[in-house]
């Protein structure tokens, strides 16, 4: 599973921050690593250049084998809360998407034999005798 970290120009870039973010994503998505090929992480400062409390947004997108990408975002006052919140949301959303995909896989059903069905005789349909 590849993890790519991107940040807008209002957030100071550092390799230590990128390594920390990769570690958070790897630990949250470890049980789904076989199904996910890539995770993209985008960090942005929503209150850049404005007054008030800092508002950081972490958006993550997971590329899942055979399914549409799964994307989540989390807003928080600090980098730690934004990344951890988004990682847990992504793990939950990805597991849900994989579970829904498994739900739609059906085994082939065996058709009943002609002689087992009382509404057929010699391959011809006989209407039901229900009184309605």
PDB file of C-alpha atoms in Angstrom:
ATOM      1  CA  UNK A   1       0.000   0.000   0.000  1.00  0.00           C
ATOM      2  CA  UNK A   2       1.459   3.327  -1.086  1.00  0.00           C
ATOM      3  CA  UNK A   3       0.801   6.420   1.021  1.00  0.00           C
ATOM      4  CA  UNK A   4       1.221   9.858  -0.534  1.00  0.00           C
ATOM      5  CA  UNK A   5       1.151  12.977   1.672  1.00  0.00           C
ATOM      6  CA  UNK A   6       0.355  16.418   0.199  1.00  0.00           C
ATOM      7  CA  UNK A   7      -0.016  19.773   1.948  1.00  0.00           C
ATOM      8  CA  UNK A   8      -1.117  23.200   0.803  1.00  0.00           C
ATOM      9  CA  UNK A   9       1.302  26.138   0.832  1.00  0.00           C
ATOM     10  CA  UNK A  10       0.052  27.371   4.236  1.00  0.00           C
ATOM     11  CA  UNK A  11       1.366  24.292   6.049  1.00  0.00           C
ATOM     12  CA  UNK A  12       5.087  23.976   6.601  1.00  0.00           C
ATOM     13  CA  UNK A  13       6.441  20.929   4.800  1.00  0.00           C
ATOM     14  CA  UNK A  14       8.651  18.529   6.707  1.00  0.00           C
ATOM     15  CA  UNK A  15       9.708  14.946   6.166  1.00  0.00           C
ATOM     16  CA  UNK A  16       9.107  14.191   9.860  1.00  0.00           C
ATOM     17  CA  UNK A  17       5.449  15.236   9.555  1.00  0.00           C
ATOM     18  CA  UNK A  18       5.032  13.158   6.395  1.00  0.00           C
ATOM     19  CA  UNK A  19       6.575  10.087   8.074  1.00  0.00           C
ATOM     20  CA  UNK A  20       4.328  10.546  11.116  1.00  0.00           C
ATOM     21  CA  UNK A  21       1.208  10.846   8.905  1.00  0.00           C
ATOM     22  CA  UNK A  22       2.206   7.720   6.951  1.00  0.00           C
ATOM     23  CA  UNK A  23       2.580   5.829  10.233  1.00  0.00           C
ATOM     24  CA  UNK A  24      -0.887   6.892  11.396  1.00  0.00           C
ATOM     25  CA  UNK A  25      -2.459   5.757   8.110  1.00  0.00           C
ATOM     26  CA  UNK A  26      -0.517   2.475   8.060  1.00  0.00           C
ATOM     27  CA  UNK A  27      -1.622   1.572  11.581  1.00  0.00           C
ATOM     28  CA  UNK A  28      -5.276   2.489  10.934  1.00  0.00           C
ATOM     29  CA  UNK A  29      -5.424   0.656   7.582  1.00  0.00           C
ATOM     30  CA  UNK A  30      -3.208  -2.341   8.416  1.00  0.00           C
ATOM     31  CA  UNK A  31      -6.075  -4.843   8.367  1.00  0.00           C
ATOM     32  CA  UNK A  32      -7.127  -3.584   4.902  1.00  0.00           C
ATOM     33  CA  UNK A  33      -3.650  -3.398   3.341  1.00  0.00           C
ATOM     34  CA  UNK A  34      -4.347  -6.338   0.977  1.00  0.00           C
ATOM     35  CA  UNK A  35      -7.373  -4.567  -0.523  1.00  0.00           C
ATOM     36  CA  UNK A  36      -6.005  -1.012  -0.779  1.00  0.00           C
ATOM     37  CA  UNK A  37      -3.363  -0.067  -3.347  1.00  0.00           C
ATOM     38  CA  UNK A  38      -2.849   3.612  -2.496  1.00  0.00           C
ATOM     39  CA  UNK A  39      -3.911   6.235   0.032  1.00  0.00           C
ATOM     40  CA  UNK A  40      -3.620   9.931  -0.743  1.00  0.00           C
ATOM     41  CA  UNK A  41      -3.576  12.325   2.198  1.00  0.00           C
ATOM     42  CA  UNK A  42      -4.147  16.077   1.719  1.00  0.00           C
ATOM     43  CA  UNK A  43      -3.557  18.570   4.525  1.00  0.00           C
ATOM     44  CA  UNK A  44      -4.922  22.092   4.282  1.00  0.00           C
ATOM     45  CA  UNK A  45      -5.301  25.093   6.551  1.00  0.00           C
ATOM     46  CA  UNK A  46      -8.879  26.318   6.141  1.00  0.00           C
ATOM     47  CA  UNK A  47      -8.294  29.483   8.166  1.00  0.00           C
ATOM     48  CA  UNK A  48      -5.110  30.560   6.392  1.00  0.00           C
ATOM     49  CA  UNK A  49      -4.864  34.337   6.244  1.00  0.00           C
ATOM     50  CA  UNK A  50      -8.002  34.782   8.314  1.00  0.00           C
ATOM     51  CA  UNK A  51      -8.303  35.610  11.959  1.00  0.00           C
ATOM     52  CA  UNK A  52      -9.557  33.177  14.571  1.00  0.00           C
ATOM     53  CA  UNK A  53      -8.673  29.698  15.675  1.00  0.00           C
ATOM     54  CA  UNK A  54      -6.769  27.455  13.290  1.00  0.00           C
ATOM     55  CA  UNK A  55      -8.902  25.036  11.314  1.00  0.00           C
ATOM     56  CA  UNK A  56      -7.000  22.195   9.699  1.00  0.00           C
ATOM     57  CA  UNK A  57      -8.585  19.789   7.250  1.00  0.00           C
ATOM     58  CA  UNK A  58      -7.272  16.352   6.437  1.00  0.00           C
ATOM     59  CA  UNK A  59      -8.765  14.680   3.373  1.00  0.00           C
ATOM     60  CA  UNK A  60      -7.919  11.067   2.546  1.00  0.00           C
ATOM     61  CA  UNK A  61      -8.723   8.970  -0.485  1.00  0.00           C
ATOM     62  CA  UNK A  62      -8.167   5.224  -0.663  1.00  0.00           C
ATOM     63  CA  UNK A  63      -7.891   3.342  -3.946  1.00  0.00           C
ATOM     64  CA  UNK A  64      -9.544  -0.015  -3.346  1.00  0.00           C
ATOM     65  CA  UNK A  65      -9.018  -3.022  -5.632  1.00  0.00           C
ATOM     66  CA  UNK A  66     -11.998  -3.379  -7.942  1.00  0.00           C
ATOM     67  CA  UNK A  67     -14.086  -0.615  -6.353  1.00  0.00           C
ATOM     68  CA  UNK A  68     -14.553   3.123  -6.652  1.00  0.00           C
ATOM     69  CA  UNK A  69     -12.207   5.268  -4.542  1.00  0.00           C
ATOM     70  CA  UNK A  70     -13.274   5.932  -0.947  1.00  0.00           C
ATOM     71  CA  UNK A  71     -12.803   9.529   0.276  1.00  0.00           C
ATOM     72  CA  UNK A  72     -13.252  11.107   3.722  1.00  0.00           C
ATOM     73  CA  UNK A  73     -12.294  14.366   5.398  1.00  0.00           C
ATOM     74  CA  UNK A  74     -11.928  15.545   8.977  1.00  0.00           C
ATOM     75  CA  UNK A  75     -11.695  19.094  10.329  1.00  0.00           C
ATOM     76  CA  UNK A  76      -9.950  19.814  13.627  1.00  0.00           C
ATOM     77  CA  UNK A  77      -8.034  22.498  15.474  1.00  0.00           C
ATOM     78  CA  UNK A  78      -4.776  20.517  15.460  1.00  0.00           C
ATOM     79  CA  UNK A  79      -2.851  18.384  12.987  1.00  0.00           C
ATOM     80  CA  UNK A  80      -2.911  15.328  15.255  1.00  0.00           C
ATOM     81  CA  UNK A  81      -6.697  15.344  15.639  1.00  0.00           C
ATOM     82  CA  UNK A  82      -7.287  16.038  11.939  1.00  0.00           C
ATOM     83  CA  UNK A  83      -5.072  13.188  10.686  1.00  0.00           C
ATOM     84  CA  UNK A  84      -6.138  10.626  13.316  1.00  0.00           C
ATOM     85  CA  UNK A  85      -9.824  11.420  12.801  1.00  0.00           C
ATOM     86  CA  UNK A  86      -9.563  11.112   9.030  1.00  0.00           C
ATOM     87  CA  UNK A  87      -7.571   7.855   9.284  1.00  0.00           C
ATOM     88  CA  UNK A  88     -10.220   6.241  11.473  1.00  0.00           C
ATOM     89  CA  UNK A  89     -13.011   7.487   9.200  1.00  0.00           C
ATOM     90  CA  UNK A  90     -11.181   6.102   6.170  1.00  0.00           C
ATOM     91  CA  UNK A  91     -10.664   2.691   7.774  1.00  0.00           C
ATOM     92  CA  UNK A  92     -14.348   2.478   8.698  1.00  0.00           C
ATOM     93  CA  UNK A  93     -15.568   3.685   5.270  1.00  0.00           C
ATOM     94  CA  UNK A  94     -13.230   1.335   3.395  1.00  0.00           C
ATOM     95  CA  UNK A  95     -14.274  -1.672   5.489  1.00  0.00           C
ATOM     96  CA  UNK A  96     -17.910  -0.732   4.867  1.00  0.00           C
ATOM     97  CA  UNK A  97     -17.343  -0.465   1.105  1.00  0.00           C
ATOM     98  CA  UNK A  98     -15.588  -3.845   1.033  1.00  0.00           C
ATOM     99  CA  UNK A  99     -18.362  -5.405   3.105  1.00  0.00           C
ATOM    100  CA  UNK A 100     -21.015  -4.063   0.758  1.00  0.00           C
ATOM    101  CA  UNK A 101     -19.117  -5.445  -2.229  1.00  0.00           C
ATOM    102  CA  UNK A 102     -18.948  -8.901  -0.622  1.00  0.00           C
ATOM    103  CA  UNK A 103     -22.650  -8.742   0.115  1.00  0.00           C
ATOM    104  CA  UNK A 104     -23.482  -8.707  -3.600  1.00  0.00           C
ATOM    105  CA  UNK A 105     -21.569 -11.849  -4.491  1.00  0.00           C
ATOM    106  CA  UNK A 106     -24.014 -14.713  -4.896  1.00  0.00           C
ATOM    107  CA  UNK A 107     -23.522 -18.411  -5.315  1.00  0.00           C
ATOM    108  CA  UNK A 108     -25.204 -19.911  -8.321  1.00  0.00           C
ATOM    109  CA  UNK A 109     -28.525 -21.426  -7.360  1.00  0.00           C
ATOM    110  CA  UNK A 110     -29.531 -24.883  -8.465  1.00  0.00           C
ATOM    111  CA  UNK A 111     -32.802 -25.026 -10.357  1.00  0.00           C
ATOM    112  CA  UNK A 112     -35.364 -27.583  -9.177  1.00  0.00           C
ATOM    113  CA  UNK A 113     -35.861 -30.717 -11.240  1.00  0.00           C
ATOM    114  CA  UNK A 114     -38.899 -30.789 -13.541  1.00  0.00           C
ATOM    115  CA  UNK A 115     -40.572 -33.649 -11.659  1.00  0.00           C
ATOM    116  CA  UNK A 116     -40.133 -31.886  -8.289  1.00  0.00           C
ATOM    117  CA  UNK A 117     -42.292 -28.932  -9.330  1.00  0.00           C
ATOM    118  CA  UNK A 118     -46.036 -29.695  -9.195  1.00  0.00           C
ATOM    119  CA  UNK A 119     -46.814 -26.733 -11.472  1.00  0.00           C
ATOM    120  CA  UNK A 120     -45.020 -28.252 -14.473  1.00  0.00           C
ATOM    121  CA  UNK A 121     -45.866 -31.342 -16.507  1.00  0.00           C
ATOM    122  CA  UNK A 122     -43.526 -32.495 -19.237  1.00  0.00           C
ATOM    123  CA  UNK A 123     -41.846 -29.111 -19.268  1.00  0.00           C
ATOM    124  CA  UNK A 124     -45.101 -27.196 -19.795  1.00  0.00           C
ATOM    125  CA  UNK A 125     -46.404 -24.635 -17.349  1.00  0.00           C
ATOM    126  CA  UNK A 126     -49.624 -25.487 -15.495  1.00  0.00           C
ATOM    127  CA  UNK A 127     -51.415 -22.534 -13.880  1.00  0.00           C
ATOM    128  CA  UNK A 128     -51.743 -22.530 -10.135  1.00  0.00           C
ATOM    129  CA  UNK A 129     -54.962 -23.769  -8.598  1.00  0.00           C
ATOM    130  CA  UNK A 130     -55.027 -20.941  -6.041  1.00  0.00           C
ATOM    131  CA  UNK A 131     -58.576 -19.566  -5.483  1.00  0.00           C
ATOM    132  CA  UNK A 132     -58.266 -15.873  -6.266  1.00  0.00           C
TER     133      UNK A 132
END
